[in-house]
Coordinates of C-alpha atoms in Angstrom, one line a residue:
Chain A
X78 CA 1.9 33.3 19.8
X79 CA 0.8 36.6 18.6
X80 CA -2.9 36.8 18.4
X81 CA -4.8 35.3 21.4
X82 CA -6.2 31.9 20.6
X83 CA -9.5 31.6 22.2
X84 CA -10.0 27.8 21.9
X85 CA -7.5 25.1 22.4
X86 CA -5.6 24.4 19.2
X87 CA -6.7 21.5 17.1
X88 CA -3.1 20.5 16.4
X89 CA -0.4 21.0 19.0
X90 CA 3.2 19.9 18.3
X91 CA 5.8 20.3 21.0
X92 CA 9.5 19.5 20.8
X93 CA 9.1 16.9 18.0
X94 CA 12.3 15.2 17.2
X95 CA 13.0 12.4 14.7
X96 CA 16.2 10.9 13.4
X97 CA 16.8 8.3 10.8
X98 CA 20.1 6.6 11.6
X99 CA 22.5 9.6 11.9
X100 CA 20.3 12.0 10.2
X101 CA 18.4 14.4 12.5
X102 CA 15.4 15.3 10.4
X103 CA 13.4 17.0 13.1
X104 CA 15.3 18.8 15.9
X105 CA 12.5 20.1 18.0
X106 CA 9.5 21.2 16.0
X107 CA 6.8 23.3 17.8
X108 CA 3.6 24.7 16.3
X109 CA -0.1 25.0 16.9
X110 CA -3.0 25.1 14.5
X111 CA -6.3 26.7 15.3
X112 CA -9.5 24.9 14.5
X113 CA -10.9 25.6 11.1
X114 CA -7.8 27.3 9.8
X115 CA -5.4 26.5 7.0
X116 CA -1.8 26.1 8.2
X117 CA 0.9 25.8 5.6
X118 CA 4.3 24.3 6.4
X119 CA 6.8 25.6 3.9
X120 CA 10.1 24.0 3.3
X121 CA 12.5 22.8 0.6
X122 CA 12.9 19.1 -0.3
X123 CA 14.1 17.1 2.6
X124 CA 13.3 19.7 5.2
X125 CA 11.2 17.2 7.1
X126 CA 7.7 18.2 6.1
X127 CA 6.6 14.7 5.3
X128 CA 8.1 13.4 8.5
X129 CA 6.0 15.9 10.5
X130 CA 2.9 14.8 8.7
X131 CA 3.6 11.1 9.2
X132 CA 4.2 11.7 12.9
X133 CA 0.9 13.5 13.2
X134 CA -1.0 10.8 11.2
X135 CA 0.5 8.1 13.5
X136 CA 2.5 6.5 10.7
X137 CA 5.7 6.9 12.5
X138 CA 6.7 7.4 16.1
X139 CA 8.8 10.4 17.0
X140 CA 12.0 10.0 19.1
X141 CA 11.0 12.8 21.4
X142 CA 8.3 15.4 21.8
X143 CA 4.5 15.2 21.8
X144 CA 1.8 15.9 19.3
X145 CA -1.9 16.1 19.9
X146 CA -4.5 16.1 17.2
X147 CA -8.1 17.0 17.9
X148 CA -7.3 16.6 21.6
X149 CA -5.8 13.1 21.3
X150 CA -2.2 12.2 21.8
X151 CA -0.6 10.6 18.7
X152 CA 1.4 8.3 20.8
X153 CA -1.1 7.0 23.3
X154 CA -4.4 7.5 21.6
X155 CA -3.5 6.7 18.0
X156 CA -6.8 5.0 17.3
X157 CA -8.7 8.2 18.2
X158 CA -6.3 10.3 16.2
X159 CA -6.9 8.1 13.2
X160 CA -10.7 8.6 13.7
X161 CA -10.1 12.4 13.6
X162 CA -7.9 12.7 10.5
X163 CA -7.5 12.1 6.9
X164 CA -4.2 11.9 5.1
X165 CA -3.6 12.9 1.5
X166 CA 0.0 11.9 1.0
X167 CA 2.5 13.1 -1.5
X168 CA 1.7 10.4 -4.0
X169 CA -2.0 10.0 -4.8
X170 CA -3.2 7.3 -2.5
X171 CA -5.7 5.7 -5.0
X172 CA -6.2 2.2 -6.2
X173 CA -5.5 2.3 -9.9
X174 CA -7.1 -1.0 -10.7
X175 CA -10.4 0.0 -9.2
X176 CA -12.7 2.6 -10.6
X177 CA -13.2 6.0 -9.0
X178 CA -16.5 4.9 -7.5
X179 CA -15.0 1.7 -6.1
X180 CA -12.2 3.7 -4.5
X181 CA -14.7 5.9 -2.7
X182 CA -16.9 3.0 -1.7
X183 CA -13.9 1.2 -0.4
X184 CA -12.9 4.0 1.9
X185 CA -16.5 4.6 3.0
X186 CA -16.7 0.9 4.0
X187 CA -13.4 1.0 5.8
X188 CA -14.7 4.0 7.7
X189 CA -17.8 1.8 8.6
X190 CA -20.3 4.3 7.2
X191 CA -23.8 3.5 6.1
X192 CA -24.7 3.8 2.5
X193 CA -21.2 3.8 1.0
X194 CA -22.6 3.9 -2.6
X195 CA -24.6 7.1 -1.9
X196 CA -21.5 8.7 -0.3
X197 CA -19.5 7.8 -3.4
X198 CA -22.0 9.2 -5.8
X199 CA -22.3 12.4 -3.9
X200 CA -18.5 12.9 -3.9
X201 CA -18.2 12.0 -7.5
X202 CA -20.7 14.7 -8.3
X203 CA -19.0 17.3 -6.0
X204 CA -15.6 16.7 -7.6
X205 CA -16.9 16.6 -11.1
X206 CA -16.0 13.0 -11.6
X207 CA -19.4 11.5 -12.2
X208 CA -18.7 10.6 -15.8
X209 CA -15.3 9.1 -14.9
X210 CA -16.6 7.3 -11.9
X211 CA -17.0 4.0 -13.7
X212 CA -13.6 4.1 -15.3
X213 CA -10.5 2.6 -13.8
X214 CA -8.3 5.2 -12.1
X215 CA -5.3 4.1 -14.2
X216 CA -7.0 6.0 -17.1
X217 CA -7.3 9.3 -15.0
X218 CA -5.2 12.4 -15.5
X219 CA -3.1 13.7 -12.7
X220 CA -5.6 16.3 -11.8
X221 CA -8.5 13.8 -11.7
X222 CA -6.4 11.5 -9.5
X223 CA -5.7 14.2 -7.1
X224 CA -9.3 15.2 -7.0
X225 CA -10.3 11.6 -6.3
X226 CA -7.6 11.4 -3.7
X227 CA -8.9 14.4 -1.9
X228 CA -12.5 13.2 -2.2
X229 CA -11.4 9.9 -0.6
X230 CA -9.9 12.0 2.3
X231 CA -13.2 13.8 2.9
X232 CA -15.3 10.6 3.5
X233 CA -16.5 10.6 7.0
X234 CA -16.0 14.3 7.4
X235 CA -12.8 14.1 9.5
X236 CA -12.2 17.3 11.5
X237 CA -8.5 17.5 10.5
X238 CA -7.0 17.0 7.1
X239 CA -3.3 16.6 6.2
X240 CA -2.3 17.5 2.7
X241 CA 1.2 16.6 1.9
X242 CA 2.2 18.7 -1.2
X243 CA -1.2 18.5 -2.6
X244 CA -0.5 20.3 -5.9
X245 CA 2.9 18.9 -6.8
X246 CA 2.9 17.7 -10.3
X247 CA -0.4 19.3 -11.2
X248 CA -1.1 21.7 -14.1
X249 CA -2.2 25.2 -13.2
X250 CA -5.9 24.5 -13.7
X251 CA -5.8 21.5 -11.5
X252 CA -3.9 23.4 -8.9
X253 CA -6.5 26.1 -8.8
X254 CA -9.2 23.4 -8.4
X255 CA -7.4 21.9 -5.4
X256 CA -7.0 25.4 -3.9
X257 CA -10.6 26.0 -4.2
X258 CA -11.4 22.7 -2.5
X259 CA -9.1 23.5 0.3
X260 CA -10.7 26.9 0.9
X261 CA -14.2 25.3 0.9
X262 CA -13.0 22.8 3.4
X263 CA -11.6 25.3 5.8
X264 CA -14.7 27.5 5.4
X265 CA -16.8 24.6 6.5
X266 CA -14.7 24.3 9.7
X267 CA -12.2 21.6 8.8
X268 CA -8.7 22.2 10.0
X269 CA -6.2 21.9 7.2
X270 CA -2.4 21.3 7.6
X271 CA -0.7 21.4 4.3
X272 CA 2.9 21.2 3.3
X273 CA 4.2 22.8 0.2
X274 CA 7.4 24.0 -1.4
X275 CA 5.6 26.5 -3.5
X276 CA 5.6 29.9 -1.9
X277 CA 2.7 31.1 -3.9
X278 CA 0.5 28.2 -2.6
X279 CA 1.2 29.2 1.0
X280 CA 0.5 32.9 0.2
X281 CA -2.8 32.0 -1.5
X282 CA -4.2 29.6 0.9
X283 CA -2.8 29.8 4.4
X284 CA -4.0 31.6 7.4
X285 CA -0.7 31.0 9.0
X286 CA 2.6 29.9 7.5
X287 CA 5.5 28.2 9.1
X288 CA 8.9 27.8 7.5
X289 CA 10.5 24.5 8.4
X290 CA 14.2 24.5 7.8
X291 CA 17.1 22.5 9.3
X292 CA 14.7 20.4 11.4
X293 CA 13.1 23.4 13.2
X294 CA 10.4 26.0 12.5
X295 CA 12.3 29.1 11.7
X296 CA 9.4 31.5 11.7
X297 CA 5.7 31.2 12.0
X298 CA 2.9 33.7 11.5
X299 CA 0.5 35.2 9.1
X300 CA 1.7 36.3 5.8
X301 CA 1.6 39.9 6.9
X302 CA 3.6 39.1 10.0
X303 CA 6.2 37.3 8.0
X304 CA 6.5 40.2 5.6
X305 CA 7.1 42.5 8.5
X306 CA 10.3 40.5 9.3
X307 CA 12.0 42.2 6.4
X308 CA 12.7 45.9 6.0
X309 CA 9.7 48.0 5.1
X310 CA 8.5 48.1 1.6
X311 CA 10.8 49.9 -0.8
X312 CA 8.9 51.6 -3.6
X313 CA 10.2 50.5 -7.0
X314 CA 8.8 51.1 -10.4
X315 CA 8.5 47.9 -12.3
X316 CA 7.1 47.3 -15.7
X317 CA 3.9 45.3 -15.2
X318 CA 3.8 42.3 -17.4
X319 CA 1.3 39.4 -17.2
X320 CA 2.8 36.3 -15.7
X321 CA 2.9 33.3 -17.9
X322 CA 0.4 31.6 -15.7
X323 CA -2.1 34.4 -16.3
X324 CA -1.6 34.1 -20.0
X325 CA -1.9 30.3 -19.9
X326 CA -5.1 30.4 -17.8
X327 CA -6.6 33.2 -19.9
X328 CA -6.1 31.1 -23.1
X329 CA -6.9 27.7 -21.8
X330 CA -8.7 28.1 -18.5
X331 CA -12.2 27.6 -17.7
X332 CA -11.6 27.9 -14.0
X333 CA -9.2 30.7 -13.6
X334 CA -10.9 34.0 -14.1
X335 CA -9.4 35.3 -17.3
X336 CA -8.5 38.7 -16.1
X337 CA -5.1 39.4 -17.5
X338 CA -5.1 43.0 -16.4
X339 CA -5.8 44.2 -12.9
X340 CA -6.9 42.1 -10.0
X341 CA -3.5 40.7 -9.4
X342 CA -1.5 43.9 -8.9
X343 CA -0.3 42.8 -5.6
X344 CA -0.1 39.1 -5.5
X345 CA 1.6 38.4 -8.8
X346 CA 5.2 37.8 -9.1
X347 CA 6.5 37.3 -12.5
X348 CA 7.9 33.9 -11.8
X349 CA 5.5 32.8 -9.1
X350 CA 7.3 30.1 -7.4
X351 CA 11.0 31.0 -7.0
X352 CA 12.2 30.6 -3.4
X353 CA 14.8 33.4 -3.9
X354 CA 12.0 35.9 -4.1
X355 CA 11.2 35.6 -0.5
X356 CA 14.3 35.3 1.6
Chain B
X267 CA -12.2 -5.2 17.8
X268 CA -12.6 -8.7 16.4
X269 CA -15.8 -7.7 14.6
X270 CA -13.9 -4.8 13.1
X271 CA -11.0 -6.9 12.0
X272 CA -13.4 -9.3 10.3
X273 CA -15.3 -6.5 8.6
X274 CA -12.3 -4.7 7.4
X275 CA -10.7 -7.9 6.3
X276 CA -13.7 -8.8 4.2
X277 CA -13.7 -5.3 2.6
X278 CA -10.0 -5.5 1.8
X279 CA -10.3 -9.0 0.5
X280 CA -13.0 -7.9 -1.8
X281 CA -10.7 -5.2 -3.0
X282 CA -7.8 -7.5 -3.9
X283 CA -10.1 -10.1 -5.4
X284 CA -11.2 -7.4 -7.7
X285 CA -7.6 -6.9 -8.7
X286 CA -7.5 -10.6 -9.6
X287 CA -10.7 -10.5 -11.5
X288 CA -9.4 -7.6 -13.6
X289 CA -6.1 -9.3 -14.4
X290 CA -7.1 -13.0 -14.5
X291 CA -3.7 -13.6 -16.2
X292 CA -2.3 -13.8 -12.7
X293 CA -4.3 -17.0 -12.0
X294 CA -3.6 -18.3 -15.5
X295 CA 0.1 -17.7 -15.2
X296 CA 0.1 -19.4 -11.9
X297 CA -1.5 -22.4 -13.5
X298 CA 0.4 -22.5 -16.7
X299 CA 3.9 -23.1 -15.4
X300 CA 3.0 -26.2 -13.3
X301 CA 1.0 -27.5 -16.2
X302 CA 3.9 -27.1 -18.5
X303 CA 6.1 -28.9 -15.9
X304 CA 3.6 -31.7 -15.8
X305 CA 3.5 -32.1 -19.5
X306 CA 7.3 -32.0 -19.7
X307 CA 7.8 -34.6 -17.0
X308 CA 5.0 -36.9 -18.1
X309 CA 5.6 -36.9 -21.8
X310 CA 9.4 -36.2 -22.1
X311 CA 11.1 -37.5 -19.0
X312 CA 8.2 -39.7 -17.9
X313 CA 9.1 -42.8 -19.8
X314 CA 12.6 -43.0 -18.3
X315 CA 11.4 -42.0 -14.8
X316 CA 8.5 -44.4 -14.7
X317 CA 10.7 -47.5 -15.1
X318 CA 12.9 -46.2 -12.3
X319 CA 10.0 -45.7 -9.9
X320 CA 8.5 -49.1 -10.8
X321 CA 11.6 -50.8 -9.6
X322 CA 12.7 -48.3 -6.9
X323 CA 9.6 -48.2 -4.8
X324 CA 6.7 -50.2 -3.8
X325 CA 4.3 -47.3 -4.3
X326 CA 1.3 -47.9 -6.3
X327 CA 2.6 -47.9 -9.8
X328 CA -0.2 -46.2 -11.8
X329 CA 0.8 -43.9 -14.6
X330 CA 3.6 -41.5 -13.7
X331 CA 1.2 -38.6 -13.7
X332 CA -0.3 -40.1 -10.5
X333 CA 3.1 -40.0 -8.9
X334 CA 3.7 -36.4 -10.2
X335 CA 0.5 -34.6 -9.4
X336 CA 1.0 -33.9 -5.7
X337 CA 4.4 -32.2 -6.3
X338 CA 2.8 -30.2 -9.2
X339 CA 0.1 -28.9 -6.9
X340 CA 2.8 -27.7 -4.4
X341 CA 4.7 -26.0 -7.2
X342 CA 1.5 -24.2 -8.2
X343 CA 1.1 -22.9 -4.7
X344 CA 4.8 -22.0 -4.4
X345 CA 4.7 -19.9 -7.5
X346 CA 1.2 -18.5 -6.8
X347 CA 2.0 -16.9 -3.5
X348 CA 4.5 -14.7 -5.3
X349 CA 1.6 -12.5 -6.5
X350 CA 0.8 -11.8 -2.8
X351 CA 4.3 -10.4 -2.3
X352 CA 3.9 -8.4 -5.5
X353 CA 0.5 -7.0 -4.6
X354 CA 1.6 -6.1 -1.1
X355 CA 4.8 -4.5 -2.4
X356 CA 2.8 -2.4 -5.0
X357 CA 0.4 -1.3 -2.3
X358 CA 3.3 0.0 -0.3
X359 CA 4.9 1.7 -3.3
X360 CA 1.8 3.7 -4.0
X361 CA 0.2 5.8 -1.3
X362 CA -2.7 3.5 -0.6
X363 CA -0.9 1.6 2.1
X364 CA -0.3 4.7 4.1
X365 CA -3.9 5.8 3.5
X366 CA -5.1 2.5 5.1
X367 CA -2.6 2.9 7.9
X368 CA -3.8 6.4 8.7
X369 CA -7.5 5.3 8.8
X370 CA -9.4 4.0 11.8
X371 CA -9.3 0.3 10.7
X372 CA -7.9 -2.8 12.3
X373 CA -4.3 -2.5 11.1
X374 CA -3.7 -6.2 10.5
X375 CA -6.7 -6.4 8.2
X376 CA -4.5 -5.0 5.5
X377 CA -2.4 -8.2 5.6
X378 CA -5.3 -10.5 6.2
X379 CA -7.0 -9.2 3.1
X380 CA -4.0 -10.2 1.0
X381 CA -3.6 -13.5 2.7
X382 CA -7.3 -14.6 2.1
X383 CA -7.1 -13.4 -1.5
X384 CA -4.0 -15.6 -1.9
X385 CA -5.8 -18.7 -0.6
X386 CA -8.8 -18.1 -2.9
X387 CA -6.6 -17.4 -5.9
X388 CA -4.5 -20.4 -5.3
X389 CA -7.5 -22.7 -4.9
X390 CA -8.8 -21.6 -8.3
X391 CA -5.3 -22.2 -9.8
X392 CA -5.2 -25.7 -8.2
X393 CA -8.6 -26.6 -9.7
X394 CA -7.3 -25.7 -13.1
X395 CA -4.1 -27.6 -12.5
X396 CA -6.1 -30.7 -11.4
X397 CA -8.3 -30.6 -14.4
X398 CA -5.4 -31.1 -16.8
X399 CA -4.1 -34.5 -15.5
X400 CA -7.7 -35.7 -15.5
X401 CA -7.6 -35.3 -19.2
X402 CA -4.1 -36.9 -19.3
X403 CA -5.2 -40.1 -17.6
X404 CA -4.9 -39.4 -13.9
X405 CA -7.5 -41.3 -12.0
X406 CA -8.0 -41.6 -8.3
X407 CA -10.4 -43.8 -6.5
X408 CA -10.0 -41.6 -3.4
X409 CA -13.3 -40.8 -1.6
X410 CA -14.6 -37.5 -0.6
X411 CA -12.9 -37.7 2.8
X412 CA -9.5 -38.2 1.3
X413 CA -10.0 -35.3 -1.2
X414 CA -11.1 -33.1 1.7
X415 CA -7.9 -34.1 3.6
X416 CA -5.9 -33.2 0.5
X417 CA -7.6 -29.9 0.2
X418 CA -7.0 -29.2 3.9
X419 CA -3.3 -29.9 3.7
X420 CA -3.1 -27.7 0.5
X421 CA -4.8 -24.8 2.2
X422 CA -2.6 -25.1 5.2
X423 CA 0.5 -25.2 3.0
X424 CA -0.9 -22.2 1.0
X425 CA -1.4 -20.2 4.3
X426 CA 2.2 -21.0 5.4
X427 CA 3.7 -20.0 2.1
X428 CA 1.6 -16.9 1.8
X429 CA 2.8 -15.6 5.2
X430 CA 6.3 -16.2 4.0
X431 CA 5.4 -14.3 0.8
X432 CA 4.1 -11.5 3.0
X433 CA 7.5 -11.2 4.7
X434 CA 9.1 -11.0 1.3
X435 CA 6.7 -8.4 0.2
X436 CA 7.1 -6.3 3.3
X437 CA 10.8 -6.3 3.3
X438 CA 11.5 -6.0 -0.4
X439 CA 13.3 -2.9 -1.7
X440 CA 12.5 -3.6 -5.4
X441 CA 9.8 -5.3 -7.3
X442 CA 12.1 -8.2 -8.1
X443 CA 13.0 -8.6 -4.5
X444 CA 9.4 -9.0 -3.7
X445 CA 9.2 -12.4 -5.2
X446 CA 10.0 -15.3 -2.9
X447 CA 11.8 -17.3 -5.6
X448 CA 13.6 -19.9 -3.5
X449 CA 10.2 -21.4 -2.5
X450 CA 9.8 -22.7 -6.0
X451 CA 13.0 -24.8 -5.7
X452 CA 11.8 -26.7 -2.6
X453 CA 9.6 -29.1 -4.6
X454 CA 12.4 -29.8 -7.1
X455 CA 14.6 -31.2 -4.4
X456 CA 12.0 -33.5 -2.9
X457 CA 10.2 -36.7 -3.6
X458 CA 7.9 -34.7 -6.0
X459 CA 9.4 -35.9 -9.2
X460 CA 11.5 -38.9 -8.3
X461 CA 11.9 -41.0 -5.1
X462 CA 14.4 -39.7 -2.7
X463 CA 16.1 -43.1 -2.6
X464 CA 17.6 -42.4 -6.0
X465 CA 19.5 -39.3 -4.8
X466 CA 23.1 -39.1 -3.6
X467 CA 23.6 -38.8 0.2
X468 CA 23.6 -35.1 1.1
X469 CA 20.8 -34.2 -1.5
X470 CA 18.8 -37.1 -0.2
X471 CA 19.2 -36.0 3.4
X472 CA 18.0 -32.5 2.5
X473 CA 15.1 -33.9 0.4
X474 CA 13.9 -36.1 3.2
X475 CA 14.1 -33.5 5.8
X476 CA 12.4 -30.6 4.2
X477 CA 8.6 -29.9 4.3
X478 CA 7.7 -30.7 0.7
X479 CA 8.6 -34.5 0.8
X480 CA 6.3 -35.5 3.7
X481 CA 3.5 -33.3 2.3
X482 CA 3.9 -34.8 -1.2
X483 CA 4.0 -38.4 0.1
X484 CA 0.9 -37.8 2.2
X485 CA -1.1 -36.4 -0.6
X486 CA 0.1 -39.1 -2.9
X487 CA -1.0 -41.8 -0.4
X488 CA -4.3 -40.2 0.1
X489 CA -5.0 -40.0 -3.6
X490 CA -3.8 -43.6 -4.2
X491 CA -5.9 -44.8 -1.3
X492 CA -2.9 -46.1 0.6
X493 CA -2.5 -45.9 4.4
X494 CA -0.9 -42.5 5.1
X495 CA 1.1 -43.7 8.2
X496 CA 3.0 -41.3 10.4
X497 CA 4.1 -39.1 7.5
X498 CA 0.8 -37.1 7.7
X499 CA 1.8 -35.9 11.2
X500 CA 5.2 -34.8 10.0
X501 CA 3.5 -33.0 7.1
X502 CA 1.0 -31.3 9.4
X503 CA 3.8 -30.4 11.8
X504 CA 5.8 -28.8 9.0
X505 CA 2.8 -26.9 7.7
X506 CA 1.7 -25.6 11.1
X507 CA 5.2 -24.9 12.2
X508 CA 6.0 -22.9 9.1
X509 CA 2.7 -21.2 9.4
X510 CA 3.2 -20.0 12.9
X511 CA 6.8 -19.0 12.4
X512 CA 6.1 -17.1 9.2
X513 CA 3.0 -15.5 10.7
X514 CA 5.0 -14.2 13.7
X515 CA 7.9 -13.0 11.5
X516 CA 5.4 -11.2 9.2
X517 CA 3.7 -9.5 12.1
X518 CA 7.2 -8.4 13.3
X519 CA 8.3 -6.9 10.0
X520 CA 4.8 -5.4 9.6
X521 CA 5.1 -3.6 12.9
X522 CA 8.6 -2.5 12.0
X523 CA 7.4 -1.3 8.7
X524 CA 4.4 0.7 9.8
X525 CA 6.3 2.7 12.3
X526 CA 9.0 3.7 9.9
X527 CA 9.1 5.9 6.8
X528 CA 8.6 4.5 3.4
X529 CA 11.5 2.8 1.6
X530 CA 11.7 5.6 -0.9
X531 CA 12.4 8.1 1.7
X532 CA 14.7 5.9 3.7
X533 CA 16.8 5.2 0.7
X534 CA 17.2 8.9 0.0
X535 CA 18.1 9.8 3.5
X536 CA 20.7 7.1 4.2
X537 CA 22.5 4.4 2.5
X538 CA 21.9 1.0 4.0
X539 CA 24.8 -1.4 3.5

């Protein structure tokens, strides 16, 4: 739209519509995602984020419109689309009865890869789950489950990954871990489409942000572009206080860098995730 | 495609068999109820029923347990398949079902994995259930061929009932709804416990024209080394008919299910009647 996109987009959605009975969840959604970028779809509960993800991952058929993923049409080439993607749904898609390692081996086998055990061990290592690998997932914490969930999605190195509210219900440390994983993925060339209702998440991660509301994309652009939609900055003097998150992470965190002062002069808002901050 | 279906089905069967290995209580629970039934009927009602059967039919009048066993086996299966509904429903509640659906696998392998697991689990339960009457005095002079025929009929019946359970699991809105309870009542209103001749008109008509009676009679005759007659064909027709109908219906509701949003979401968005 704004910057020229050299290559064809990895994800292209045009005029996507979907109704459930009388409820028009999607009323014509259009957007494109460039290869290797992180695209965040922002919206409140019930805005239709999950419906978009499900349509893109061939879990439901739209009423109208088209979507292509990695060059394949979701309606007519669904098998190829499924080869190209991984879905990490809103609720951790792990098998609680199996161990972490068995979950990974299961997915590797279903992706018909050679050496599923080696793949599992490598991912356990990478996601810091080696010790927990032999335990049943039912004993895992929320953060560990999410990590395993994402690890399962990486098996087979799909070029496109959908993350539906990947950090909902996670504590701040686990959230930072997930963010780090997402950044690493994109840096390695994976295209990431994530949905979130946390504004900070979109700010922190996304190359481009789209706001989904009322079944349509209201605005779409980089963070800077979105910020320009509002009147220019008005200089105010505000007493700088550490956000509770900074305090929490400084006291508890091993992952968050414990810099209470400085470093966050721009990004920090006192209450991080309140929608009313950003109209 | 077929090779992929087989491979994926084997992988997913391995997964749900692991579920069973880790909660063997599902197999034990499946076996305990029919065994309790058997004890109750043989040692409590048995004395009264036995005299009735001895006069009422010309069937081989061994101990009552001989008469009872085939029906008990079918009850075992009818209650055992409920776990298939349950496991399928739980898969759909969590995200794992959607993960499988969004992966490049043969989609029907998700169902076949559960179905094969059901057959294996029910066979194990059946072996346990057969062991008890052997202790209680059940004897059969039936040869290997007759036992194989019995096993074949039981597997066919398990498959048919499992696909019915799959429909229940796919269309359930709550865990309780996932159980195909009415199946358990079929053996009760059949020739499983008492001869149908003793029943009043309408009940007898139902009992004689439902699948369990011919299946029970056939298995009973096979174990008692009696000629099975034409009833075996009625039994087989019921089994295959049920199997085909249930399989097709299950495929239909599966297809409807996978192209629609999860029940959680649907319920929030609209109120079904």
